[in-house]
Every structure is written in C-alpha cells, then in structure tokens.
Amino acid sequence: MKITVPATSANIGPGFDSVGVALSKYLTIEILEEREDWFVEHDLDYVPTDKYNLLIKTALTVKSDLQPHHVKMVSDIPLARGLGSSSSVIVAGIELANQLGKLELSQEEKLEIATKIEGHPDNVAPALFGNMVIASYVDKKINAVTVAFPETAFVAFIPDYQLRTSDSRNVLPNQLSHKKAVAASAIANVAVAALLTGDMVRAGQAIESDMFHEQYRQKLVKEFHTIKTISRENGAYATYLSGAGPTVMVLAPFDKVDQIIAKIKAENLEGEVCQLSVDTQGILVEE
C-alpha cells in the first residue's frame, strides 16, 4: 500500500494560519512487511527510524495498538522550509493508522485529528483535500472551505538553510491594536475574495499588503527583498513567504515564469528555484 501527500504553502500573505494551497512536491509512504518493531526506512538526516519518527508517533496517537510494520518514506518536500513537511508527515501518519487499523475515518475526522496535532489547519487541510483551503480553528471547532486556486504559476525559491517555525513565530508581536487588527483583517478578506473571483492583480496587491506576519519575518529571509524586486519588475502578481519561511513564493502569469526564474537564477542565490503547480487531489491511497 502506498500513501502520497502533497506539499503545502500556507498563509499566502494575510491568510495567516488560515489559508493554504496544496502544491506539487510529495511525501510518499509505502507500507511493507509486518515486524516486531517499527522501522521507517528513509534517507533524511537526524530523523528517527523507529517509533519516535513523527509518522509513527502520529499513527500511534490515533490508534495505540497498531501492528508494527516496515515503512518506506520518500519525500521531496524539504524540511523546515515553509512547504508543510511536518504537516505532510502528520497527515500521512493519520492515514497510516486509518489503513492499518481499518478505522474508516472521514476526511473531516482526519482534519480534526491533524489540526489538533499540528495546531493550525492551514497546512494539513490542503494536504488532505488538495486545492486551496480557507479554514478556521476557534474554540476547538474547525471550519474549512475548499476551492480551486486561480490559473496561476507558482515559482518557489527554496533556500539551502532551514528556518524553524518556532524561530519565525518568535519575531511576531504578541498583540495588535484594534485599529490595526481591523485593517489587517480587511486586507485578508480582500485577498480571499479576489482569489475566489480569479482577480489575481487585486489578489496580489492584497497578498503583498499583509499586516499580520510578513513585515516581521522578512528580515529572517535575506533573499526576500531581491526576489520580490525581480518579480515586480518582471510582471509577477505577488511575492510572499511560504508558511513560516524561508521559502519565497512568487505568483505570476504563466508567460512570465521563464524570465522570472532566469532573473532569480542570475542572482546566484544559495538555494533552488523551481516552478510548482497546484495539487488538486490531496492525499492519495493506492492499494
């Protein structure tokens, strides 16, 4: 059996902790033979191969008496880069428990479990459902709406260095004034409305006007200003920090992608530049 989970890009500017989109990098879990103890085969540095692996810890949180297996884990989602690497593992772990334990969990039940573990729905929801998901998690109640993302190219600059979510959160203010919170919320509302109606010019303006987190986090990603300048000069809709960073994401018309990628590569920044597409399927289980 094989479980495949897409990468995700969360926040998308002002959609802080609430908006995410599934993208075309993937975590694949292959369930192999039964064993006396769990064994997670992978080639990742500093990641456990036993029951302390996040995949297995998550599965055992869902059902504690699962039969141990040899599990092969392959991922092209880079760790701690703002592309939902831990969320993809959590979603895969829940599905692992669902399959081995024959739990027959609904997608909504999986989302509830994943959000409780992760703390926010913005990455786990699109990993489950695909497409773009706008979600809230208030008073332990989850609401999620899945919609198609407008026809837009995603260009990702993925730095060679990691940025832990905890470090990225530490630079955020503890509170906003009522006036600023209202303004920030209004910007977020316009961003979502514009995305829903396919108005990428207006969406881009709102995405780049975020007041919740980007202005505080941008200083942690030294390449951000350079990429944003290049993108603006070459016809992009918007540039934003993916999740907590450090991946910098550019939204652009498809006919601008090649020149944007070429210009970014010409800067010789330390990282990978790639074009991604929206994953519309979400988690996939193959017998």
PDB file of C-alpha atoms in Angstrom:
ATOM      1  CA  MET A   1       0.000   0.000   0.000  1.00  0.00           C
ATOM      2  CA  LYS A   2       1.193   3.487  -0.830  1.00  0.00           C
ATOM      3  CA  ILE A   3       0.140   6.833   0.708  1.00  0.00           C
ATOM      4  CA  THR A   4       1.038  10.055  -1.122  1.00  0.00           C
ATOM      5  CA  VAL A   5       0.654  13.519   0.426  1.00  0.00           C
ATOM      6  CA  PRO A   6       1.341  16.861  -1.315  1.00  0.00           C
ATOM      7  CA  ALA A   7       3.404  19.755  -0.042  1.00  0.00           C
ATOM      8  CA  THR A   8       1.548  22.874   1.026  1.00  0.00           C
ATOM      9  CA  SER A   9       2.111  26.612   1.021  1.00  0.00           C
ATOM     10  CA  ALA A  10       0.333  28.388   3.855  1.00  0.00           C
ATOM     11  CA  ASN A  11      -0.621  31.942   4.812  1.00  0.00           C
ATOM     12  CA  ILE A  12      -0.365  33.318   1.238  1.00  0.00           C
ATOM     13  CA  GLY A  13       0.235  36.766   2.664  1.00  0.00           C
ATOM     14  CA  PRO A  14      -2.557  37.817   5.032  1.00  0.00           C
ATOM     15  CA  GLY A  15      -4.194  34.384   5.282  1.00  0.00           C
ATOM     16  CA  PHE A  16      -2.226  33.837   8.468  1.00  0.00           C
ATOM     17  CA  ASP A  17      -2.787  30.377   9.995  1.00  0.00           C
ATOM     18  CA  SER A  18      -5.932  30.011   7.882  1.00  0.00           C
ATOM     19  CA  VAL A  19      -5.230  29.798   4.126  1.00  0.00           C
ATOM     20  CA  GLY A  20      -3.136  27.196   2.354  1.00  0.00           C
ATOM     21  CA  VAL A  21      -2.739  25.547  -1.036  1.00  0.00           C
ATOM     22  CA  ALA A  22      -1.532  22.067  -1.993  1.00  0.00           C
ATOM     23  CA  LEU A  23       1.486  22.025  -4.315  1.00  0.00           C
ATOM     24  CA  SER A  24       3.356  19.537  -6.488  1.00  0.00           C
ATOM     25  CA  LYS A  25       6.063  18.212  -4.188  1.00  0.00           C
ATOM     26  CA  TYR A  26       5.252  14.963  -2.433  1.00  0.00           C
ATOM     27  CA  LEU A  27       5.782  12.692   0.555  1.00  0.00           C
ATOM     28  CA  THR A  28       5.280   9.008  -0.260  1.00  0.00           C
ATOM     29  CA  ILE A  29       4.809   6.304   2.361  1.00  0.00           C
ATOM     30  CA  GLU A  30       4.998   2.651   1.350  1.00  0.00           C
ATOM     31  CA  ILE A  31       3.691   0.101   3.865  1.00  0.00           C
ATOM     32  CA  LEU A  32       5.766  -3.072   3.652  1.00  0.00           C
ATOM     33  CA  GLU A  33       6.006  -6.226   5.770  1.00  0.00           C
ATOM     34  CA  GLU A  34       4.918  -6.653   9.378  1.00  0.00           C
ATOM     35  CA  ARG A  35       7.662  -6.547  12.034  1.00  0.00           C
ATOM     36  CA  GLU A  36       8.062  -6.866  15.782  1.00  0.00           C
ATOM     37  CA  ASP A  37       9.107  -3.208  15.963  1.00  0.00           C
ATOM     38  CA  TRP A  38       8.512  -0.209  13.739  1.00  0.00           C
ATOM     39  CA  PHE A  39      11.160   0.569  11.140  1.00  0.00           C
ATOM     40  CA  VAL A  40      10.929   3.694   8.994  1.00  0.00           C
ATOM     41  CA  GLU A  41      13.313   3.487   6.045  1.00  0.00           C
ATOM     42  CA  HIS A  42      14.411   6.902   4.735  1.00  0.00           C
ATOM     43  CA  ASP A  43      17.477   8.932   3.757  1.00  0.00           C
ATOM     44  CA  LEU A  44      16.825  12.034   5.887  1.00  0.00           C
ATOM     45  CA  ASP A  45      19.439  13.282   8.322  1.00  0.00           C
ATOM     46  CA  TYR A  46      18.643  13.418  12.061  1.00  0.00           C
ATOM     47  CA  VAL A  47      15.178  11.859  11.595  1.00  0.00           C
ATOM     48  CA  PRO A  48      14.358   8.780  13.734  1.00  0.00           C
ATOM     49  CA  THR A  49      13.790   5.413  12.068  1.00  0.00           C
ATOM     50  CA  ASP A  50      11.783   3.854  14.907  1.00  0.00           C
ATOM     51  CA  LYS A  51       8.552   4.549  16.782  1.00  0.00           C
ATOM     52  CA  TYR A  52       9.831   8.035  17.623  1.00  0.00           C
ATOM     53  CA  ASN A  53       9.552   9.084  13.982  1.00  0.00           C
ATOM     54  CA  LEU A  54       6.766  11.679  13.653  1.00  0.00           C
ATOM     55  CA  LEU A  55       4.955   9.418  11.191  1.00  0.00           C
ATOM     56  CA  ILE A  56       4.703   6.577  13.692  1.00  0.00           C
ATOM     57  CA  LYS A  57       4.114   8.850  16.699  1.00  0.00           C
ATOM     58  CA  THR A  58       1.145  10.344  14.847  1.00  0.00           C
ATOM     59  CA  ALA A  59      -0.240   6.945  13.829  1.00  0.00           C
ATOM     60  CA  LEU A  60       0.021   5.657  17.405  1.00  0.00           C
ATOM     61  CA  THR A  61      -1.709   8.789  18.688  1.00  0.00           C
ATOM     62  CA  VAL A  62      -4.671   7.815  16.521  1.00  0.00           C
ATOM     63  CA  LYS A  63      -4.545   4.098  17.421  1.00  0.00           C
ATOM     64  CA  SER A  64      -2.037   2.940  20.018  1.00  0.00           C
ATOM     65  CA  ASP A  65      -2.137  -0.825  19.329  1.00  0.00           C
ATOM     66  CA  LEU A  66      -1.233  -0.879  15.638  1.00  0.00           C
ATOM     67  CA  GLN A  67       0.795  -3.813  14.350  1.00  0.00           C
ATOM     68  CA  PRO A  68       4.348  -2.544  13.659  1.00  0.00           C
ATOM     69  CA  HIS A  69       5.490  -2.558  10.039  1.00  0.00           C
ATOM     70  CA  HIS A  70       8.466  -1.776   7.877  1.00  0.00           C
ATOM     71  CA  VAL A  71       7.554   1.552   6.284  1.00  0.00           C
ATOM     72  CA  LYS A  72       9.475   3.241   3.484  1.00  0.00           C
ATOM     73  CA  MET A  73       9.331   7.044   3.470  1.00  0.00           C
ATOM     74  CA  VAL A  74      10.441   9.118   0.466  1.00  0.00           C
ATOM     75  CA  SER A  75       9.979  12.890   0.309  1.00  0.00           C
ATOM     76  CA  ASP A  76      10.977  15.708  -1.994  1.00  0.00           C
ATOM     77  CA  ILE A  77       9.392  18.225   0.408  1.00  0.00           C
ATOM     78  CA  PRO A  78      12.382  19.942   2.053  1.00  0.00           C
ATOM     79  CA  LEU A  79      12.454  20.027   5.853  1.00  0.00           C
ATOM     80  CA  ALA A  80      11.780  23.288   7.729  1.00  0.00           C
ATOM     81  CA  ARG A  81      11.451  25.372   4.575  1.00  0.00           C
ATOM     82  CA  GLY A  82       7.809  26.519   4.797  1.00  0.00           C
ATOM     83  CA  LEU A  83       6.351  23.870   2.496  1.00  0.00           C
ATOM     84  CA  GLY A  84       4.470  21.807   5.064  1.00  0.00           C
ATOM     85  CA  SER A  85       6.991  18.985   5.550  1.00  0.00           C
ATOM     86  CA  SER A  86       5.833  18.152   9.093  1.00  0.00           C
ATOM     87  CA  SER A  87       2.165  18.553   8.164  1.00  0.00           C
ATOM     88  CA  SER A  88       2.540  16.085   5.318  1.00  0.00           C
ATOM     89  CA  VAL A  89       4.018  13.541   7.742  1.00  0.00           C
ATOM     90  CA  ILE A  90       1.189  14.122  10.230  1.00  0.00           C
ATOM     91  CA  VAL A  91      -1.445  13.643   7.532  1.00  0.00           C
ATOM     92  CA  ALA A  92       0.341  10.510   6.313  1.00  0.00           C
ATOM     93  CA  GLY A  93       0.558   9.179   9.886  1.00  0.00           C
ATOM     94  CA  ILE A  94      -3.179   9.581  10.389  1.00  0.00           C
ATOM     95  CA  GLU A  95      -3.819   7.751   7.122  1.00  0.00           C
ATOM     96  CA  LEU A  96      -1.351   5.033   8.136  1.00  0.00           C
ATOM     97  CA  ALA A  97      -3.399   4.438  11.301  1.00  0.00           C
ATOM     98  CA  ASN A  98      -6.627   4.654   9.307  1.00  0.00           C
ATOM     99  CA  GLN A  99      -5.475   1.943   6.886  1.00  0.00           C
ATOM    100  CA  LEU A 100      -3.714  -0.428   9.288  1.00  0.00           C
ATOM    101  CA  GLY A 101      -6.406  -0.014  11.954  1.00  0.00           C
ATOM    102  CA  LYS A 102      -9.281  -0.204   9.453  1.00  0.00           C
ATOM    103  CA  LEU A 103     -10.792   2.865  11.127  1.00  0.00           C
ATOM    104  CA  GLU A 104     -12.711   4.205   8.101  1.00  0.00           C
ATOM    105  CA  LEU A 105     -12.150   7.803   9.183  1.00  0.00           C
ATOM    106  CA  SER A 106     -13.887  10.509   7.156  1.00  0.00           C
ATOM    107  CA  GLN A 107     -11.870  13.363   5.664  1.00  0.00           C
ATOM    108  CA  GLU A 108     -13.423  15.675   8.250  1.00  0.00           C
ATOM    109  CA  GLU A 109     -12.358  13.384  11.100  1.00  0.00           C
ATOM    110  CA  LYS A 110      -8.829  13.262   9.689  1.00  0.00           C
ATOM    111  CA  LEU A 111      -8.763  17.059   9.507  1.00  0.00           C
ATOM    112  CA  GLU A 112      -9.893  17.354  13.127  1.00  0.00           C
ATOM    113  CA  ILE A 113      -7.164  14.984  14.326  1.00  0.00           C
ATOM    114  CA  ALA A 114      -4.494  16.621  12.178  1.00  0.00           C
ATOM    115  CA  THR A 115      -5.406  20.132  13.314  1.00  0.00           C
ATOM    116  CA  LYS A 116      -5.283  19.134  16.971  1.00  0.00           C
ATOM    117  CA  ILE A 117      -1.791  17.696  16.458  1.00  0.00           C
ATOM    118  CA  GLU A 118      -0.465  20.489  14.232  1.00  0.00           C
ATOM    119  CA  GLY A 119      -2.244  23.367  15.987  1.00  0.00           C
ATOM    120  CA  HIS A 120      -3.494  25.049  12.806  1.00  0.00           C
ATOM    121  CA  PRO A 121      -5.440  23.824   9.757  1.00  0.00           C
ATOM    122  CA  ASP A 122      -3.665  25.914   7.093  1.00  0.00           C
ATOM    123  CA  ASN A 123      -1.162  23.209   6.062  1.00  0.00           C
ATOM    124  CA  VAL A 124      -2.929  19.974   6.970  1.00  0.00           C
ATOM    125  CA  ALA A 125      -6.239  20.873   5.291  1.00  0.00           C
ATOM    126  CA  PRO A 126      -4.886  21.322   1.732  1.00  0.00           C
ATOM    127  CA  ALA A 127      -2.644  18.275   2.235  1.00  0.00           C
ATOM    128  CA  LEU A 128      -5.842  16.295   2.837  1.00  0.00           C
ATOM    129  CA  PHE A 129      -8.199  17.913   0.347  1.00  0.00           C
ATOM    130  CA  GLY A 130      -5.943  19.373  -2.345  1.00  0.00           C
ATOM    131  CA  ASN A 131      -6.543  22.775  -3.944  1.00  0.00           C
ATOM    132  CA  MET A 132      -6.776  25.881  -1.749  1.00  0.00           C
ATOM    133  CA  VAL A 133      -8.414  25.632   1.663  1.00  0.00           C
ATOM    134  CA  ILE A 134      -9.624  28.551   3.787  1.00  0.00           C
ATOM    135  CA  ALA A 135     -10.083  27.326   7.338  1.00  0.00           C
ATOM    136  CA  SER A 136     -10.564  28.451  10.921  1.00  0.00           C
ATOM    137  CA  TYR A 137      -9.836  26.744  14.223  1.00  0.00           C
ATOM    138  CA  VAL A 138     -11.536  28.603  17.064  1.00  0.00           C
ATOM    139  CA  ASP A 139     -12.643  27.160  20.412  1.00  0.00           C
ATOM    140  CA  LYS A 140     -11.566  23.718  19.139  1.00  0.00           C
ATOM    141  CA  LYS A 141     -14.053  23.932  16.257  1.00  0.00           C
ATOM    142  CA  ILE A 142     -12.867  23.640  12.663  1.00  0.00           C
ATOM    143  CA  ASN A 143     -14.491  25.160   9.599  1.00  0.00           C
ATOM    144  CA  ALA A 144     -12.905  24.586   6.206  1.00  0.00           C
ATOM    145  CA  VAL A 145     -13.847  25.570   2.675  1.00  0.00           C
ATOM    146  CA  THR A 146     -12.031  24.001  -0.292  1.00  0.00           C
ATOM    147  CA  VAL A 147     -11.882  25.951  -3.545  1.00  0.00           C
ATOM    148  CA  ALA A 148      -9.892  25.936  -6.778  1.00  0.00           C
ATOM    149  CA  PHE A 149      -6.898  28.271  -6.966  1.00  0.00           C
ATOM    150  CA  PRO A 150      -6.944  30.640  -9.971  1.00  0.00           C
ATOM    151  CA  GLU A 151      -4.875  29.644 -13.024  1.00  0.00           C
ATOM    152  CA  THR A 152      -1.541  30.965 -11.801  1.00  0.00           C
ATOM    153  CA  ALA A 153       2.066  29.833 -11.852  1.00  0.00           C
ATOM    154  CA  PHE A 154       3.949  29.256  -8.590  1.00  0.00           C
ATOM    155  CA  VAL A 155       7.682  29.935  -8.628  1.00  0.00           C
ATOM    156  CA  ALA A 156       9.436  28.851  -5.443  1.00  0.00           C
ATOM    157  CA  PHE A 157      12.849  29.903  -4.223  1.00  0.00           C
ATOM    158  CA  ILE A 158      13.825  27.328  -1.603  1.00  0.00           C
ATOM    159  CA  PRO A 159      16.920  28.456   0.359  1.00  0.00           C
ATOM    160  CA  ASP A 160      19.613  25.995   1.371  1.00  0.00           C
ATOM    161  CA  TYR A 161      19.098  26.865   5.044  1.00  0.00           C
ATOM    162  CA  GLN A 162      16.263  25.889   7.380  1.00  0.00           C
ATOM    163  CA  LEU A 163      14.055  28.202   9.418  1.00  0.00           C
ATOM    164  CA  ARG A 164      12.228  26.641  12.324  1.00  0.00           C
ATOM    165  CA  THR A 165       8.602  27.678  12.717  1.00  0.00           C
ATOM    166  CA  SER A 166       9.223  28.436  16.398  1.00  0.00           C
ATOM    167  CA  ASP A 167      12.003  30.888  15.497  1.00  0.00           C
ATOM    168  CA  SER A 168       9.814  32.505  12.863  1.00  0.00           C
ATOM    169  CA  ARG A 169       6.967  32.911  15.352  1.00  0.00           C
ATOM    170  CA  ASN A 170       9.243  34.462  17.951  1.00  0.00           C
ATOM    171  CA  VAL A 171       9.611  37.644  15.888  1.00  0.00           C
ATOM    172  CA  LEU A 172       5.846  38.269  15.807  1.00  0.00           C
ATOM    173  CA  PRO A 173       4.178  40.770  18.142  1.00  0.00           C
ATOM    174  CA  ASN A 174       2.090  39.410  20.981  1.00  0.00           C
ATOM    175  CA  GLN A 175      -0.857  41.600  20.041  1.00  0.00           C
ATOM    176  CA  LEU A 176      -2.137  44.151  17.524  1.00  0.00           C
ATOM    177  CA  SER A 177      -4.181  47.236  18.264  1.00  0.00           C
ATOM    178  CA  HIS A 178      -7.872  47.020  17.438  1.00  0.00           C
ATOM    179  CA  LYS A 179      -7.405  49.509  14.593  1.00  0.00           C
ATOM    180  CA  LYS A 180      -4.540  47.543  13.057  1.00  0.00           C
ATOM    181  CA  ALA A 181      -6.327  44.213  13.517  1.00  0.00           C
ATOM    182  CA  VAL A 182      -9.371  45.536  11.649  1.00  0.00           C
ATOM    183  CA  ALA A 183      -7.157  46.805   8.819  1.00  0.00           C
ATOM    184  CA  ALA A 184      -5.233  43.520   8.638  1.00  0.00           C
ATOM    185  CA  SER A 185      -8.476  41.542   8.579  1.00  0.00           C
ATOM    186  CA  ALA A 186      -9.898  43.725   5.815  1.00  0.00           C
ATOM    187  CA  ILE A 187      -6.805  43.106   3.683  1.00  0.00           C
ATOM    188  CA  ALA A 188      -7.137  39.362   4.257  1.00  0.00           C
ATOM    189  CA  ASN A 189     -10.810  39.468   3.271  1.00  0.00           C
ATOM    190  CA  VAL A 190      -9.979  41.247   0.009  1.00  0.00           C
ATOM    191  CA  ALA A 191      -7.186  38.769  -0.731  1.00  0.00           C
ATOM    192  CA  VAL A 192      -9.510  35.785  -0.327  1.00  0.00           C
ATOM    193  CA  ALA A 193     -12.351  37.430  -2.274  1.00  0.00           C
ATOM    194  CA  ALA A 194     -10.007  38.299  -5.134  1.00  0.00           C
ATOM    195  CA  LEU A 195      -8.622  34.743  -5.227  1.00  0.00           C
ATOM    196  CA  LEU A 196     -12.148  33.341  -5.287  1.00  0.00           C
ATOM    197  CA  THR A 197     -13.101  35.565  -8.228  1.00  0.00           C
ATOM    198  CA  GLY A 198      -9.839  34.994 -10.104  1.00  0.00           C
ATOM    199  CA  ASP A 199      -8.726  38.622  -9.912  1.00  0.00           C
ATOM    200  CA  MET A 200      -5.025  37.952  -9.498  1.00  0.00           C
ATOM    201  CA  VAL A 201      -3.976  41.587  -9.848  1.00  0.00           C
ATOM    202  CA  ARG A 202      -6.130  42.634  -6.900  1.00  0.00           C
ATOM    203  CA  ALA A 203      -5.260  39.441  -5.015  1.00  0.00           C
ATOM    204  CA  GLY A 204      -1.571  40.140  -5.495  1.00  0.00           C
ATOM    205  CA  GLN A 205      -1.889  43.658  -4.143  1.00  0.00           C
ATOM    206  CA  ALA A 206      -3.662  42.370  -1.030  1.00  0.00           C
ATOM    207  CA  ILE A 207      -1.219  39.487  -0.544  1.00  0.00           C
ATOM    208  CA  GLU A 208       1.707  41.921  -0.548  1.00  0.00           C
ATOM    209  CA  SER A 209      -0.103  44.225   1.902  1.00  0.00           C
ATOM    210  CA  ASP A 210      -0.215  41.684   4.743  1.00  0.00           C
ATOM    211  CA  MET A 211      -0.008  43.207   8.232  1.00  0.00           C
ATOM    212  CA  PHE A 212      -0.114  40.021  10.318  1.00  0.00           C
ATOM    213  CA  HIS A 213       3.322  38.485   9.907  1.00  0.00           C
ATOM    214  CA  GLU A 214       5.379  39.187   6.785  1.00  0.00           C
ATOM    215  CA  GLN A 215       6.722  42.588   7.769  1.00  0.00           C
ATOM    216  CA  TYR A 216       8.229  40.983  10.880  1.00  0.00           C
ATOM    217  CA  ARG A 217       9.509  37.799   9.242  1.00  0.00           C
ATOM    218  CA  GLN A 218      11.018  39.183   6.061  1.00  0.00           C
ATOM    219  CA  LYS A 219      14.210  40.171   7.877  1.00  0.00           C
ATOM    220  CA  LEU A 220      14.808  36.463   8.625  1.00  0.00           C
ATOM    221  CA  VAL A 221      14.953  35.667   4.892  1.00  0.00           C
ATOM    222  CA  LYS A 222      17.754  37.692   3.353  1.00  0.00           C
ATOM    223  CA  GLU A 223      16.772  36.802  -0.219  1.00  0.00           C
ATOM    224  CA  PHE A 224      13.191  38.034   0.085  1.00  0.00           C
ATOM    225  CA  HIS A 225      13.684  41.656  -0.992  1.00  0.00           C
ATOM    226  CA  THR A 226      15.812  40.690  -4.013  1.00  0.00           C
ATOM    227  CA  ILE A 227      13.265  38.148  -5.254  1.00  0.00           C
ATOM    228  CA  LYS A 228      10.338  40.484  -4.660  1.00  0.00           C
ATOM    229  CA  THR A 229      12.065  43.262  -6.638  1.00  0.00           C
ATOM    230  CA  ILE A 230      12.849  40.916  -9.537  1.00  0.00           C
ATOM    231  CA  SER A 231       9.305  39.577  -9.548  1.00  0.00           C
ATOM    232  CA  ARG A 232       7.716  43.034  -9.576  1.00  0.00           C
ATOM    233  CA  GLU A 233       9.981  44.166 -12.412  1.00  0.00           C
ATOM    234  CA  ASN A 234       9.032  41.096 -14.462  1.00  0.00           C
ATOM    235  CA  GLY A 235       5.263  41.111 -14.191  1.00  0.00           C
ATOM    236  CA  ALA A 236       4.513  38.878 -11.200  1.00  0.00           C
ATOM    237  CA  TYR A 237       1.266  39.206  -9.282  1.00  0.00           C
ATOM    238  CA  ALA A 238       2.789  38.828  -5.809  1.00  0.00           C
ATOM    239  CA  THR A 239       5.694  37.574  -3.744  1.00  0.00           C
ATOM    240  CA  TYR A 240       5.115  36.088  -0.293  1.00  0.00           C
ATOM    241  CA  LEU A 241       6.761  33.954   2.369  1.00  0.00           C
ATOM    242  CA  SER A 242       5.508  30.390   2.172  1.00  0.00           C
ATOM    243  CA  GLY A 243       4.357  29.321   5.618  1.00  0.00           C
ATOM    244  CA  ALA A 244       6.863  30.456   8.212  1.00  0.00           C
ATOM    245  CA  GLY A 245       9.564  30.687   5.519  1.00  0.00           C
ATOM    246  CA  PRO A 246      12.263  30.654   4.379  1.00  0.00           C
ATOM    247  CA  THR A 247      10.806  29.592   1.004  1.00  0.00           C
ATOM    248  CA  VAL A 248       9.858  32.653  -1.035  1.00  0.00           C
ATOM    249  CA  MET A 249       6.886  32.083  -3.341  1.00  0.00           C
ATOM    250  CA  VAL A 250       6.101  34.096  -6.455  1.00  0.00           C
ATOM    251  CA  LEU A 251       2.663  34.096  -8.079  1.00  0.00           C
ATOM    252  CA  ALA A 252       2.901  35.008 -11.753  1.00  0.00           C
ATOM    253  CA  PRO A 253       1.242  34.707 -15.175  1.00  0.00           C
ATOM    254  CA  PHE A 254       2.486  31.577 -16.946  1.00  0.00           C
ATOM    255  CA  ASP A 255       4.081  33.614 -19.735  1.00  0.00           C
ATOM    256  CA  LYS A 256       6.315  35.420 -17.198  1.00  0.00           C
ATOM    257  CA  VAL A 257       7.681  32.315 -15.476  1.00  0.00           C
ATOM    258  CA  ASP A 258      10.765  31.667 -17.592  1.00  0.00           C
ATOM    259  CA  GLN A 259      12.086  35.201 -17.318  1.00  0.00           C
ATOM    260  CA  ILE A 260      11.405  35.378 -13.576  1.00  0.00           C
ATOM    261  CA  ILE A 261      13.231  32.087 -12.991  1.00  0.00           C
ATOM    262  CA  ALA A 262      16.135  33.200 -15.190  1.00  0.00           C
ATOM    263  CA  LYS A 263      16.464  36.530 -13.364  1.00  0.00           C
ATOM    264  CA  ILE A 264      16.395  34.870  -9.934  1.00  0.00           C
ATOM    265  CA  LYS A 265      18.983  32.290 -11.007  1.00  0.00           C
ATOM    266  CA  ALA A 266      21.199  35.085 -12.321  1.00  0.00           C
ATOM    267  CA  GLU A 267      21.497  36.390  -8.751  1.00  0.00           C
ATOM    268  CA  ASN A 268      23.344  33.183  -7.768  1.00  0.00           C
ATOM    269  CA  LEU A 269      21.395  32.883  -4.524  1.00  0.00           C
ATOM    270  CA  GLU A 270      22.060  29.822  -2.390  1.00  0.00           C
ATOM    271  CA  GLY A 271      19.000  27.702  -2.996  1.00  0.00           C
ATOM    272  CA  GLU A 272      16.757  26.008  -5.536  1.00  0.00           C
ATOM    273  CA  VAL A 273      14.407  27.805  -7.928  1.00  0.00           C
ATOM    274  CA  CYS A 274      11.538  25.734  -9.304  1.00  0.00           C
ATOM    275  CA  GLN A 275       8.076  26.029 -10.763  1.00  0.00           C
ATOM    276  CA  LEU A 276       5.295  24.261  -8.889  1.00  0.00           C
ATOM    277  CA  SER A 277       1.662  23.598  -9.716  1.00  0.00           C
ATOM    278  CA  VAL A 278      -1.468  23.235  -7.612  1.00  0.00           C
ATOM    279  CA  ASP A 279      -2.223  19.690  -6.498  1.00  0.00           C
ATOM    280  CA  THR A 280      -5.974  19.203  -6.872  1.00  0.00           C
ATOM    281  CA  GLN A 281      -6.222  15.726  -5.365  1.00  0.00           C
ATOM    282  CA  GLY A 282      -4.760  15.911  -1.879  1.00  0.00           C
ATOM    283  CA  ILE A 283      -3.869  12.688  -0.080  1.00  0.00           C
ATOM    284  CA  LEU A 284      -3.923   9.605  -2.280  1.00  0.00           C
ATOM    285  CA  VAL A 285      -4.045   5.959  -1.145  1.00  0.00           C
ATOM    286  CA  GLU A 286      -3.122   3.188  -3.590  1.00  0.00           C
ATOM    287  CA  GLU A 287      -3.564  -0.493  -2.791  1.00  0.00           C
TER     288      GLU A 287
END
